[in-house]
Amino acid sequence: MRLGKVYLVGAGPGDTGLITLKGVECLGRADLVLYDGLVNPLLLGHTQAAAVRTSRTSAPEGRVLAQHEINEQLIAAARAGKTVVRLKGGDPFIFGRGAEEAAALAAAGIPFEVVPGVTAAVATSAYAGISLTHRDCASAVAFVTGHEDPQKPESLLDYRALAAFPGTLVFYMGLHRLPEISQALIREGKPADTPAAVICRGTTPAQRTVVAPLGGLAAAAEKARLHAPSLTIIGECVRQRETIGWFEQKPLFGRRVGVTRPAGQSAAVIARLFDLGAQPVLMPTIEILPPTDWHEVDRTLERLATFDWIAFTSVNGVRSLMGRLWETGSDGRRLGGIKLAAIGEGTSQALAEFHLRADLVPSSFRAEALAEALKPHVAGRHVLWARASRCREILPIELRSAGATLEELVVYRNEDVDQLDVPTLAAIEGGELDWIGLSSPSIARSLARLLSPAAKARLGDPIRLASISPITTAAAHEAGLPIAVEATRHTWNGILDAIIENS
Ligand code: SAH
């Protein structure tokens, strides 16, 4: 059996954009991924491999894997010919035991490579607006473990030397020992008024930074109830934050925004939310499913050439119809000279994904407006409406009254999900979200049904609802949901713009 290989890969500190290209390539090739508790699980989107979490009690087996067990798993998988990624928070070697894993692999004769990562000190200082080696304030930087008790005589750390160190000190893992660490430094001669900061969950939308003079840092961190993972920076360089802080100033920094879109359709929204500094909370309220049976769709696709117009009233309608055309061995040429109508910007963008230009998009995002715009063109014409199993029924009534022969074709089903997941519902009940975006009437109705009375009591204050359009707002009101803002552009980007304006 050919030996596999192990890649010890740094995942970066939290922001999923801070893994290296090489790290992503390794994930793409992996057969097995073992990742530690600091790794952002969203990175697993880069791999098809089985992924096992190796620490923290939230592992499915409910236990923490000992280091020797991790080493044994790496070795066994590589012996079985697998490509294994050992994904570790930050950099694999900086306070990461990566070297111990490498040594075990070397001893077992397993080929391995190390892919460095952005270590927490480098990443979180940058995101907090602190340059660890700004030439005006530090000519050196030390990465120090705060894990050891400075009172213990066998401590490897020489606090006298650390206090005299001519540069910035960065303590990893030291939050619980902050009182002892700062006292030891001050006792050994470090001025109590040295600027210092604790950064918690750095580089993520949950980043929090507490700044205080060294002498008051432990009390300030305690008061702010910071928790792990946290990092402490001590030195004059902390002052720069006031001028070059940037991450915490993002438009939606730290805000938690519920995304109610169907799972699998939220990628672009999630990316923009992270870009705005917000924390997306995925809470799909409806799911998009294929028709129960494709028979009707397939028969219609075969005689597509008999239609003069196709009307699309959703992105899903476009993707489903065009996707089925492709799957059944045909392609966009089947649309020939048929004219295409799209209800709004999102739907016409979906057509553009298939290199199709909408012939008609009404100026306002409503079925009434689409019908109005189509009416002059459809008398005596054959119109196909690619529709959802559930949607407003306005279009057929209007178009038939204008003399069109209209066929309705259900190209996808939209069904309510049975429930929100338990942590999400608890977060809403606890008022922990800032916003929830609603992007269709059925989503609004479904949310109203899924929320408990305790969750509903949080709507309006502190959780605000943002609606995509007047129709969605009306549906929400009818279902008893208060809408705080309504988008002027009827897309998810429009919802986010409205949220930014009102935050
Ligand atoms: N190998 C990792 C460090 C592992 S030790 C690296 O290179 O970053 C774990 C410590 O790293 C934590 O106790 C904390 O001090 C620090 N840390 C990791 N991620 C962090 C984050 N997002 N924000 C603040 N500190 C972090």
Short mmCIF file of C-alpha atoms and ligand atoms in Angstrom, two decimals:
data_model
loop_
_atom_site.label_atom_id
_atom_site.label_comp_id
_atom_site.label_asym_id
_atom_site.label_seq_id
_atom_site.Cartn_x
_atom_site.Cartn_y
_atom_site.Cartn_z
CA MET A 1 0.00 0.00 0.00
CA ARG A 2 1.32 3.41 -0.97
CA LEU A 3 1.76 5.71 2.01
CA GLY A 4 -0.44 8.75 2.23
CA LYS A 5 0.74 12.11 3.44
CA VAL A 6 -0.08 14.44 6.29
CA TYR A 7 -0.29 18.21 5.92
CA LEU A 8 -0.03 20.20 9.15
CA VAL A 9 -1.98 23.27 8.10
CA GLY A 10 -2.47 26.60 9.86
CA ALA A 11 -6.12 27.69 9.66
CA GLY A 12 -5.53 31.27 10.75
CA PRO A 13 -7.19 32.85 13.76
CA GLY A 14 -10.91 32.93 12.93
CA ASP A 15 -11.63 35.05 9.84
CA THR A 16 -12.00 32.40 7.14
CA GLY A 17 -10.16 34.63 4.67
CA LEU A 18 -6.95 34.29 6.65
CA ILE A 19 -6.04 30.74 5.65
CA THR A 20 -3.33 30.46 2.98
CA LEU A 21 -3.99 29.41 -0.63
CA LYS A 22 -1.82 26.41 0.00
CA GLY A 23 -3.93 25.49 3.02
CA VAL A 24 -7.10 25.66 0.90
CA GLU A 25 -5.48 23.48 -1.77
CA CYS A 26 -4.61 20.88 0.85
CA LEU A 27 -8.20 20.88 2.13
CA GLY A 28 -9.41 20.37 -1.43
CA ARG A 29 -7.22 17.29 -1.80
CA ALA A 30 -7.78 15.77 1.65
CA ASP A 31 -9.45 12.43 2.40
CA LEU A 32 -9.56 13.14 6.12
CA VAL A 33 -9.41 16.37 8.12
CA LEU A 34 -8.67 16.50 11.85
CA TYR A 35 -9.32 20.03 13.11
CA ASP A 36 -8.88 21.56 16.51
CA GLY A 37 -11.25 23.57 18.64
CA LEU A 38 -9.94 26.98 17.56
CA VAL A 39 -10.56 26.35 13.87
CA ASN A 40 -13.49 28.16 12.29
CA PRO A 41 -15.73 25.28 11.11
CA LEU A 42 -16.76 27.31 8.05
CA LEU A 43 -13.34 26.43 6.61
CA LEU A 44 -14.60 22.88 6.19
CA GLY A 45 -16.52 24.21 3.21
CA HIS A 46 -13.22 23.84 1.34
CA THR A 47 -13.21 20.07 1.73
CA GLN A 48 -15.31 17.07 0.77
CA ALA A 49 -13.41 14.93 3.28
CA ALA A 50 -14.68 13.46 6.51
CA ALA A 51 -13.84 15.97 9.23
CA VAL A 52 -13.25 15.16 12.89
CA ARG A 53 -12.97 17.74 15.63
CA THR A 54 -10.20 16.85 18.02
CA SER A 55 -10.82 19.02 21.03
CA ARG A 56 -13.36 20.77 23.17
CA THR A 57 -16.20 18.82 24.65
CA SER A 58 -18.50 19.68 21.76
CA ALA A 59 -16.93 16.81 19.81
CA PRO A 60 -19.71 14.40 18.87
CA GLU A 61 -18.24 11.70 21.10
CA GLY A 62 -18.32 14.30 23.85
CA ARG A 63 -14.68 13.89 24.75
CA VAL A 64 -11.32 15.46 24.11
CA LEU A 65 -8.83 13.48 22.06
CA ALA A 66 -5.47 13.11 23.79
CA GLN A 67 -2.42 14.20 21.81
CA HIS A 68 -1.16 10.64 21.42
CA GLU A 69 -4.55 9.58 20.02
CA ILE A 70 -4.40 12.38 17.46
CA ASN A 71 -0.89 11.31 16.46
CA GLU A 72 -2.03 7.69 16.14
CA GLN A 73 -4.99 8.67 13.96
CA LEU A 74 -2.77 10.75 11.67
CA ILE A 75 -0.32 7.87 11.31
CA ALA A 76 -2.98 5.21 10.77
CA ALA A 77 -4.78 7.24 8.09
CA ALA A 78 -1.54 7.98 6.23
CA ARG A 79 -0.58 4.29 6.40
CA ALA A 80 -3.94 3.52 4.81
CA GLY A 81 -2.89 5.71 1.87
CA LYS A 82 -4.96 8.75 2.79
CA THR A 83 -4.15 12.40 2.32
CA VAL A 84 -4.69 13.88 5.75
CA VAL A 85 -4.99 17.50 6.77
CA ARG A 86 -4.30 18.31 10.39
CA LEU A 87 -5.91 21.75 10.62
CA LYS A 88 -4.85 23.88 13.54
CA GLY A 89 -5.89 27.35 14.71
CA GLY A 90 -3.46 30.13 13.80
CA ASP A 91 -0.07 28.67 12.92
CA PRO A 92 0.56 24.97 13.56
CA PHE A 93 3.88 25.54 15.32
CA ILE A 94 3.24 28.69 17.37
CA PHE A 95 1.99 27.37 20.72
CA GLY A 96 0.28 24.69 18.71
CA ARG A 97 1.97 21.36 19.39
CA GLY A 98 2.37 20.99 15.64
CA ALA A 99 6.01 20.14 16.16
CA GLU A 100 5.08 17.22 18.40
CA GLU A 101 2.78 15.89 15.70
CA ALA A 102 5.49 16.37 13.09
CA ALA A 103 7.97 14.49 15.30
CA ALA A 104 5.55 11.59 15.72
CA LEU A 105 5.08 11.44 11.94
CA ALA A 106 8.83 11.61 11.32
CA ALA A 107 9.39 8.80 13.80
CA ALA A 108 6.76 6.66 12.06
CA GLY A 109 8.27 7.35 8.64
CA ILE A 110 5.16 9.17 7.37
CA PRO A 111 5.73 11.92 4.79
CA PHE A 112 4.45 15.30 5.92
CA GLU A 113 4.52 18.99 5.09
CA VAL A 114 3.89 22.04 7.24
CA VAL A 115 1.73 24.85 5.86
CA PRO A 116 2.18 27.90 8.09
CA GLY A 117 -0.75 30.01 9.18
CA VAL A 118 -1.36 33.55 10.37
CA THR A 119 -0.76 33.30 14.09
CA ALA A 120 -3.17 34.95 16.53
CA ALA A 121 -0.70 37.62 17.69
CA VAL A 122 -0.10 38.86 14.17
CA ALA A 123 -3.72 38.63 13.05
CA THR A 124 -5.56 39.99 16.08
CA SER A 125 -3.15 42.88 16.56
CA ALA A 126 -3.68 43.88 12.92
CA TYR A 127 -7.46 43.66 13.31
CA ALA A 128 -7.29 45.68 16.53
CA GLY A 129 -5.29 48.46 14.87
CA ILE A 130 -1.99 47.72 16.60
CA SER A 131 1.39 47.26 14.89
CA LEU A 132 3.47 45.15 17.25
CA THR A 133 6.75 46.58 15.97
CA HIS A 134 5.96 50.17 15.07
CA ARG A 135 9.42 51.69 14.94
CA ASP A 136 8.50 54.56 17.24
CA CYS A 137 7.64 52.23 20.09
CA ALA A 138 9.13 48.77 19.77
CA SER A 139 12.24 47.24 18.28
CA ALA A 140 11.31 43.73 19.28
CA VAL A 141 8.28 41.61 19.96
CA ALA A 142 8.00 38.55 22.18
CA PHE A 143 5.34 35.85 21.96
CA VAL A 144 4.90 34.47 25.45
CA THR A 145 2.73 31.72 26.89
CA GLY A 146 0.53 32.89 29.71
CA HIS A 147 -0.33 29.35 30.61
CA GLU A 148 2.30 28.99 33.27
CA ASP A 149 1.77 30.23 36.77
CA PRO A 150 4.36 32.97 37.36
CA GLN A 151 4.32 32.23 41.12
CA LYS A 152 5.60 28.73 40.60
CA PRO A 153 9.33 28.40 41.13
CA GLU A 154 9.66 25.95 38.25
CA SER A 155 8.20 28.48 35.75
CA LEU A 156 10.33 28.61 32.64
CA LEU A 157 9.58 32.29 32.24
CA ASP A 158 11.91 34.88 33.68
CA TYR A 159 9.61 37.77 34.52
CA ARG A 160 12.57 40.04 35.31
CA ALA A 161 13.80 39.59 31.73
CA LEU A 162 10.26 40.02 30.35
CA ALA A 163 9.77 43.24 32.33
CA ALA A 164 13.02 44.60 30.92
CA PHE A 165 12.35 43.39 27.37
CA PRO A 166 12.77 46.33 24.94
CA GLY A 167 9.61 45.82 22.95
CA THR A 168 6.05 44.53 22.81
CA LEU A 169 4.95 41.53 24.86
CA VAL A 170 2.17 39.32 23.54
CA PHE A 171 0.73 36.71 25.90
CA TYR A 172 -1.16 33.77 24.44
CA MET A 173 -3.48 31.68 26.62
CA GLY A 174 -3.15 33.98 29.60
CA LEU A 175 -6.62 35.35 30.27
CA HIS A 176 -7.19 33.34 33.45
CA ARG A 177 -3.76 34.33 34.75
CA LEU A 178 -3.93 38.00 33.85
CA PRO A 179 -3.83 39.21 37.49
CA GLU A 180 -0.68 37.15 38.28
CA ILE A 181 1.01 38.01 34.98
CA SER A 182 0.51 41.75 35.28
CA GLN A 183 1.52 41.75 38.96
CA ALA A 184 4.68 39.79 38.20
CA LEU A 185 5.66 42.21 35.42
CA ILE A 186 5.00 45.28 37.57
CA ARG A 187 6.88 43.75 40.51
CA GLU A 188 9.87 43.19 38.26
CA GLY A 189 9.91 46.80 37.12
CA LYS A 190 7.49 47.21 34.20
CA PRO A 191 5.66 50.55 34.70
CA ALA A 192 2.06 50.02 35.82
CA ASP A 193 0.93 52.65 33.33
CA THR A 194 2.28 50.76 30.29
CA PRO A 195 -0.54 50.68 27.71
CA ALA A 196 -2.06 47.22 27.34
CA ALA A 197 -4.95 45.48 25.63
CA VAL A 198 -6.82 42.20 25.75
CA ILE A 199 -8.35 41.09 22.46
CA CYS A 200 -10.97 38.40 22.59
CA ARG A 201 -12.09 36.32 19.59
CA GLY A 202 -9.94 38.45 17.32
CA THR A 203 -10.62 38.76 13.57
CA THR A 204 -14.23 37.60 13.95
CA PRO A 205 -17.38 39.73 14.17
CA ALA A 206 -17.35 38.85 17.89
CA GLN A 207 -13.95 40.53 18.40
CA ARG A 208 -13.78 42.60 21.56
CA THR A 209 -10.90 44.71 22.71
CA VAL A 210 -10.33 46.11 26.18
CA VAL A 211 -7.61 48.69 26.63
CA ALA A 212 -6.23 49.71 30.04
CA PRO A 213 -2.91 50.50 31.71
CA LEU A 214 -1.12 47.30 32.71
CA GLY A 215 -1.97 47.88 36.37
CA GLY A 216 -5.73 47.94 35.68
CA LEU A 217 -5.90 45.47 32.81
CA ALA A 218 -6.98 42.37 34.75
CA ALA A 219 -9.83 44.23 36.44
CA ALA A 220 -10.94 45.80 33.15
CA ALA A 221 -10.95 42.42 31.37
CA GLU A 222 -12.88 40.84 34.20
CA LYS A 223 -15.41 43.65 34.21
CA ALA A 224 -15.91 43.31 30.44
CA ARG A 225 -16.40 39.56 30.93
CA LEU A 226 -14.00 38.68 28.16
CA HIS A 227 -13.57 35.01 27.48
CA ALA A 228 -11.25 32.67 25.59
CA PRO A 229 -9.64 32.74 23.15
CA SER A 230 -8.02 35.98 24.23
CA LEU A 231 -4.64 37.48 23.75
CA THR A 232 -2.87 40.18 25.76
CA ILE A 233 -0.67 42.85 24.21
CA ILE A 234 1.52 44.99 26.44
CA GLY A 235 3.49 47.97 25.13
CA GLU A 236 3.37 51.52 23.84
CA CYS A 237 2.17 50.27 20.44
CA VAL A 238 -1.33 49.73 21.88
CA ARG A 239 -1.89 53.50 21.63
CA GLN A 240 -1.95 53.36 17.81
CA ARG A 241 -5.35 51.78 17.96
CA GLU A 242 -6.94 55.17 18.37
CA THR A 243 -5.69 56.28 14.96
CA ILE A 244 -5.38 53.13 12.89
CA GLY A 245 -8.17 50.95 14.27
CA TRP A 246 -10.30 49.83 11.29
CA PHE A 247 -11.98 46.45 11.76
CA GLU A 248 -14.17 47.47 14.65
CA GLN A 249 -15.32 50.46 12.60
CA LYS A 250 -16.94 48.40 9.85
CA PRO A 251 -20.54 49.44 9.12
CA LEU A 252 -22.19 46.44 10.79
CA PHE A 253 -19.33 45.39 13.07
CA GLY A 254 -20.47 42.90 15.69
CA ARG A 255 -24.11 42.95 14.58
CA ARG A 256 -25.85 39.59 14.40
CA VAL A 257 -28.07 39.33 11.35
CA GLY A 258 -30.52 36.48 10.78
CA VAL A 259 -30.57 35.19 7.20
CA THR A 260 -33.91 33.50 6.51
CA ARG A 261 -33.13 32.46 2.95
CA PRO A 262 -33.19 28.79 2.06
CA ALA A 263 -29.95 27.00 2.93
CA GLY A 264 -27.66 26.77 -0.06
CA GLN A 265 -28.72 30.18 -1.39
CA SER A 266 -27.12 32.31 1.26
CA ALA A 267 -23.45 32.22 0.23
CA ALA A 268 -23.35 35.70 -1.29
CA VAL A 269 -25.31 37.20 1.60
CA ILE A 270 -23.02 35.53 4.13
CA ALA A 271 -19.94 36.83 2.33
CA ARG A 272 -21.26 40.39 2.27
CA LEU A 273 -22.25 40.24 5.94
CA PHE A 274 -18.74 39.15 6.93
CA ASP A 275 -17.36 41.91 4.75
CA LEU A 276 -19.50 44.41 6.64
CA GLY A 277 -18.15 43.06 9.95
CA ALA A 278 -21.44 41.35 10.85
CA GLN A 279 -22.11 37.85 12.13
CA PRO A 280 -24.56 35.99 9.91
CA VAL A 281 -26.99 33.72 11.73
CA LEU A 282 -28.35 31.14 9.31
CA MET A 283 -32.00 30.48 9.99
CA PRO A 284 -33.70 29.22 6.84
CA THR A 285 -37.48 29.35 7.22
CA ILE A 286 -38.37 27.75 3.92
CA GLU A 287 -36.68 25.14 1.82
CA ILE A 288 -36.54 24.88 -1.92
CA LEU A 289 -37.24 21.44 -3.33
CA PRO A 290 -37.56 20.04 -6.83
CA PRO A 291 -41.08 19.35 -8.12
CA THR A 292 -42.44 16.07 -6.75
CA ASP A 293 -42.20 14.76 -10.28
CA TRP A 294 -40.48 16.24 -13.35
CA HIS A 295 -42.86 14.73 -15.86
CA GLU A 296 -44.89 17.86 -16.47
CA VAL A 297 -41.81 20.06 -16.66
CA ASP A 298 -40.07 17.75 -19.11
CA ARG A 299 -43.07 17.58 -21.40
CA THR A 300 -43.35 21.34 -21.41
CA LEU A 301 -39.64 21.79 -22.09
CA GLU A 302 -39.99 19.59 -25.18
CA ARG A 303 -42.50 21.98 -26.71
CA LEU A 304 -40.89 25.13 -25.44
CA ALA A 305 -40.70 26.55 -28.97
CA THR A 306 -44.49 26.95 -28.98
CA PHE A 307 -44.32 29.73 -26.38
CA ASP A 308 -43.90 33.42 -27.14
CA TRP A 309 -42.98 34.51 -23.62
CA ILE A 310 -41.67 32.92 -20.43
CA ALA A 311 -42.38 34.83 -17.22
CA PHE A 312 -40.04 34.26 -14.29
CA THR A 313 -41.03 35.47 -10.84
CA SER A 314 -38.04 34.20 -8.84
CA VAL A 315 -34.37 33.30 -8.99
CA ASN A 316 -35.30 29.73 -8.12
CA GLY A 317 -37.69 29.56 -11.06
CA VAL A 318 -34.89 30.52 -13.44
CA ARG A 319 -32.36 28.13 -11.95
CA SER A 320 -34.77 25.26 -11.78
CA LEU A 321 -36.07 25.57 -15.35
CA MET A 322 -32.66 26.20 -16.90
CA GLY A 323 -31.07 23.50 -14.75
CA ARG A 324 -33.64 20.94 -15.86
CA LEU A 325 -33.15 21.91 -19.49
CA TRP A 326 -29.45 21.16 -19.11
CA GLU A 327 -29.99 17.93 -17.16
CA THR A 328 -32.31 16.58 -19.82
CA GLY A 329 -29.60 16.97 -22.45
CA SER A 330 -30.70 20.26 -23.95
CA ASP A 331 -29.41 23.80 -23.48
CA GLY A 332 -30.22 27.49 -23.82
CA ARG A 333 -30.71 27.25 -27.60
CA ARG A 334 -34.06 25.63 -26.89
CA LEU A 335 -35.27 29.09 -25.84
CA GLY A 336 -34.72 30.31 -29.38
CA GLY A 337 -36.67 33.49 -30.01
CA ILE A 338 -38.82 33.26 -26.89
CA LYS A 339 -39.06 36.53 -25.01
CA LEU A 340 -38.18 36.52 -21.33
CA ALA A 341 -39.79 38.53 -18.55
CA ALA A 342 -38.28 38.80 -15.05
CA ILE A 343 -40.03 40.20 -11.99
CA GLY A 344 -37.02 42.09 -10.67
CA GLU A 345 -33.30 42.62 -10.53
CA GLY A 346 -32.43 39.35 -8.76
CA THR A 347 -34.41 37.29 -11.27
CA SER A 348 -32.88 39.06 -14.25
CA GLN A 349 -29.43 38.49 -12.73
CA ALA A 350 -30.27 34.79 -12.49
CA LEU A 351 -31.08 34.80 -16.21
CA ALA A 352 -27.77 36.53 -16.85
CA GLU A 353 -26.02 33.59 -15.11
CA PHE A 354 -27.22 31.56 -18.11
CA HIS A 355 -26.20 34.33 -20.52
CA LEU A 356 -29.80 35.30 -21.11
CA ARG A 357 -30.96 38.88 -21.15
CA ALA A 358 -34.43 39.65 -19.83
CA ASP A 359 -36.55 41.42 -22.45
CA LEU A 360 -38.75 42.93 -19.80
CA VAL A 361 -38.23 43.86 -16.14
CA PRO A 362 -40.91 46.04 -14.54
CA SER A 363 -39.84 49.14 -12.66
CA SER A 364 -41.28 47.86 -9.39
CA PHE A 365 -40.79 44.44 -7.87
CA ARG A 366 -44.36 43.12 -7.74
CA ALA A 367 -46.42 40.64 -9.70
CA GLU A 368 -48.91 43.46 -10.43
CA ALA A 369 -46.19 45.50 -12.09
CA LEU A 370 -44.95 42.51 -14.08
CA ALA A 371 -48.49 41.82 -15.29
CA GLU A 372 -48.98 45.48 -16.20
CA ALA A 373 -45.75 45.59 -18.17
CA LEU A 374 -46.53 42.33 -19.98
CA LYS A 375 -50.14 43.07 -20.88
CA PRO A 376 -49.51 45.12 -24.02
CA HIS A 377 -47.39 42.27 -25.43
CA VAL A 378 -49.40 39.14 -24.72
CA ALA A 379 -52.81 39.37 -26.43
CA GLY A 380 -53.22 36.19 -28.46
CA ARG A 381 -49.80 35.01 -27.28
CA HIS A 382 -48.73 31.84 -25.58
CA VAL A 383 -47.13 32.56 -22.21
CA LEU A 384 -45.39 30.15 -19.86
CA TRP A 385 -45.15 31.06 -16.18
CA ALA A 386 -42.32 29.20 -14.44
CA ARG A 387 -43.69 29.26 -10.93
CA ALA A 388 -43.27 27.97 -7.41
CA SER A 389 -45.72 25.54 -5.81
CA ARG A 390 -46.78 28.42 -3.56
CA CYS A 391 -46.84 32.00 -4.73
CA ARG A 392 -49.18 34.89 -5.44
CA GLU A 393 -51.75 34.08 -8.12
CA ILE A 394 -52.05 37.55 -9.60
CA LEU A 395 -50.14 36.98 -12.83
CA PRO A 396 -52.40 34.38 -14.51
CA ILE A 397 -55.56 36.34 -13.73
CA GLU A 398 -54.18 39.55 -15.18
CA LEU A 399 -52.55 38.02 -18.24
CA ARG A 400 -55.54 35.90 -19.15
CA SER A 401 -57.75 38.97 -18.91
CA ALA A 402 -55.36 40.62 -21.37
CA GLY A 403 -55.99 37.83 -23.85
CA ALA A 404 -52.95 35.63 -23.25
CA THR A 405 -53.01 31.84 -23.30
CA LEU A 406 -51.17 31.22 -20.08
CA GLU A 407 -49.71 27.93 -18.89
CA GLU A 408 -48.52 27.57 -15.31
CA LEU A 409 -45.65 25.24 -14.69
CA VAL A 410 -44.47 24.41 -11.17
CA VAL A 411 -40.70 24.22 -11.55
CA TYR A 412 -39.88 24.07 -7.85
CA ARG A 413 -41.55 23.68 -4.49
CA ASN A 414 -41.07 26.10 -1.62
CA GLU A 415 -42.03 24.56 1.69
CA ASP A 416 -41.85 25.77 5.24
CA VAL A 417 -39.15 24.18 7.35
CA ASP A 418 -40.47 22.29 10.36
CA GLN A 419 -38.55 24.23 12.96
CA LEU A 420 -35.70 26.61 13.56
CA ASP A 421 -32.69 24.96 15.10
CA VAL A 422 -32.64 25.06 18.86
CA PRO A 423 -29.65 27.39 19.43
CA THR A 424 -31.03 29.89 16.90
CA LEU A 425 -34.46 29.97 18.53
CA ALA A 426 -32.78 30.37 21.93
CA ALA A 427 -30.68 33.25 20.58
CA ILE A 428 -33.83 35.00 19.33
CA GLU A 429 -35.62 34.40 22.63
CA GLY A 430 -32.59 35.84 24.40
CA GLY A 431 -32.67 38.94 22.18
CA GLU A 432 -29.18 38.18 20.93
CA LEU A 433 -29.82 39.04 17.29
CA ASP A 434 -29.84 42.61 16.02
CA TRP A 435 -31.64 42.11 12.71
CA ILE A 436 -33.53 39.50 10.72
CA GLY A 437 -33.90 39.96 6.97
CA LEU A 438 -37.11 38.80 5.26
CA SER A 439 -36.88 38.29 1.52
CA SER A 440 -40.32 37.00 0.52
CA PRO A 441 -43.91 36.82 1.75
CA SER A 442 -43.66 33.06 2.30
CA ILE A 443 -40.50 33.53 4.35
CA ALA A 444 -42.30 36.12 6.49
CA ARG A 445 -45.30 33.84 7.05
CA SER A 446 -43.11 30.87 7.81
CA LEU A 447 -41.04 32.83 10.34
CA ALA A 448 -44.20 33.95 12.12
CA ARG A 449 -45.20 30.32 12.45
CA LEU A 450 -41.76 29.12 13.61
CA LEU A 451 -41.21 31.67 16.38
CA SER A 452 -42.29 30.94 19.93
CA PRO A 453 -44.22 33.63 21.86
CA ALA A 454 -41.02 34.39 23.80
CA ALA A 455 -39.16 34.91 20.53
CA LYS A 456 -41.92 37.09 19.07
CA ALA A 457 -41.75 39.28 22.17
CA ARG A 458 -38.22 40.25 21.13
CA LEU A 459 -39.22 41.51 17.71
CA GLY A 460 -39.21 45.26 17.31
CA ASP A 461 -36.93 45.66 20.32
CA PRO A 462 -34.15 44.59 20.38
CA ILE A 463 -34.44 42.49 17.21
CA ARG A 464 -35.50 44.46 14.16
CA LEU A 465 -36.96 43.03 10.97
CA ALA A 466 -35.90 44.25 7.55
CA SER A 467 -38.18 43.52 4.59
CA ILE A 468 -37.23 43.22 0.94
CA SER A 469 -40.33 44.87 -0.53
CA PRO A 470 -43.80 46.30 0.13
CA ILE A 471 -45.41 42.91 -0.64
CA THR A 472 -43.22 41.17 1.94
CA THR A 473 -43.89 43.95 4.44
CA ALA A 474 -47.64 43.50 3.95
CA ALA A 475 -47.37 39.72 4.42
CA ALA A 476 -45.29 40.23 7.56
CA HIS A 477 -47.79 42.67 9.03
CA GLU A 478 -50.62 40.29 8.28
CA ALA A 479 -48.73 37.54 10.10
CA GLY A 480 -48.20 39.83 13.08
CA LEU A 481 -44.53 40.67 12.52
CA PRO A 482 -43.38 44.27 12.95
CA ILE A 483 -41.19 45.57 10.11
CA ALA A 484 -38.60 48.18 11.05
CA VAL A 485 -37.17 48.95 7.62
CA GLU A 486 -37.96 48.17 3.99
CA ALA A 487 -35.43 47.89 1.19
CA THR A 488 -35.59 50.35 -1.70
CA ARG A 489 -33.74 47.91 -3.98
CA HIS A 490 -35.60 44.62 -3.81
CA THR A 491 -32.67 42.26 -3.37
CA TRP A 492 -30.76 40.92 -0.37
CA ASN A 493 -28.16 43.62 -1.00
CA GLY A 494 -31.01 46.09 -0.77
CA ILE A 495 -32.02 44.60 2.60
CA LEU A 496 -28.44 44.98 3.85
CA ASP A 497 -28.24 48.57 2.59
CA ALA A 498 -31.41 49.37 4.53
CA ILE A 499 -29.95 47.75 7.64
CA ILE A 500 -26.72 49.76 7.32
CA GLU A 501 -28.65 53.01 6.94
CA ASN A 502 -30.62 52.28 10.09
CA SER A 503 -27.86 50.89 12.29
N1 SAH B 1 -1.48 28.01 17.14
C1 SAH B 1 -2.29 29.13 17.56
C2 SAH B 1 -2.23 29.37 19.04
C3 SAH B 1 -2.78 28.25 19.86
S1 SAH B 1 -2.73 28.58 21.56
C4 SAH B 1 -1.85 30.36 16.79
O1 SAH B 1 -0.85 30.36 16.11
O2 SAH B 1 -2.54 31.38 16.87
C5 SAH B 1 -4.32 29.25 21.84
C6 SAH B 1 -4.23 30.73 22.15
O3 SAH B 1 -4.13 31.47 20.95
C7 SAH B 1 -5.46 31.27 22.82
O4 SAH B 1 -5.44 31.03 24.20
C8 SAH B 1 -5.32 32.74 22.52
O5 SAH B 1 -4.38 33.34 23.38
C9 SAH B 1 -4.74 32.72 21.14
N2 SAH B 1 -5.77 32.88 20.11
C10 SAH B 1 -6.07 32.03 19.12
N3 SAH B 1 -7.04 32.51 18.32
C11 SAH B 1 -7.36 33.73 18.84
C12 SAH B 1 -8.30 34.75 18.48
N4 SAH B 1 -9.10 34.61 17.42
N5 SAH B 1 -8.35 35.86 19.23
C13 SAH B 1 -7.54 36.02 20.30
N6 SAH B 1 -6.65 35.10 20.68
C14 SAH B 1 -6.56 33.97 19.97
#
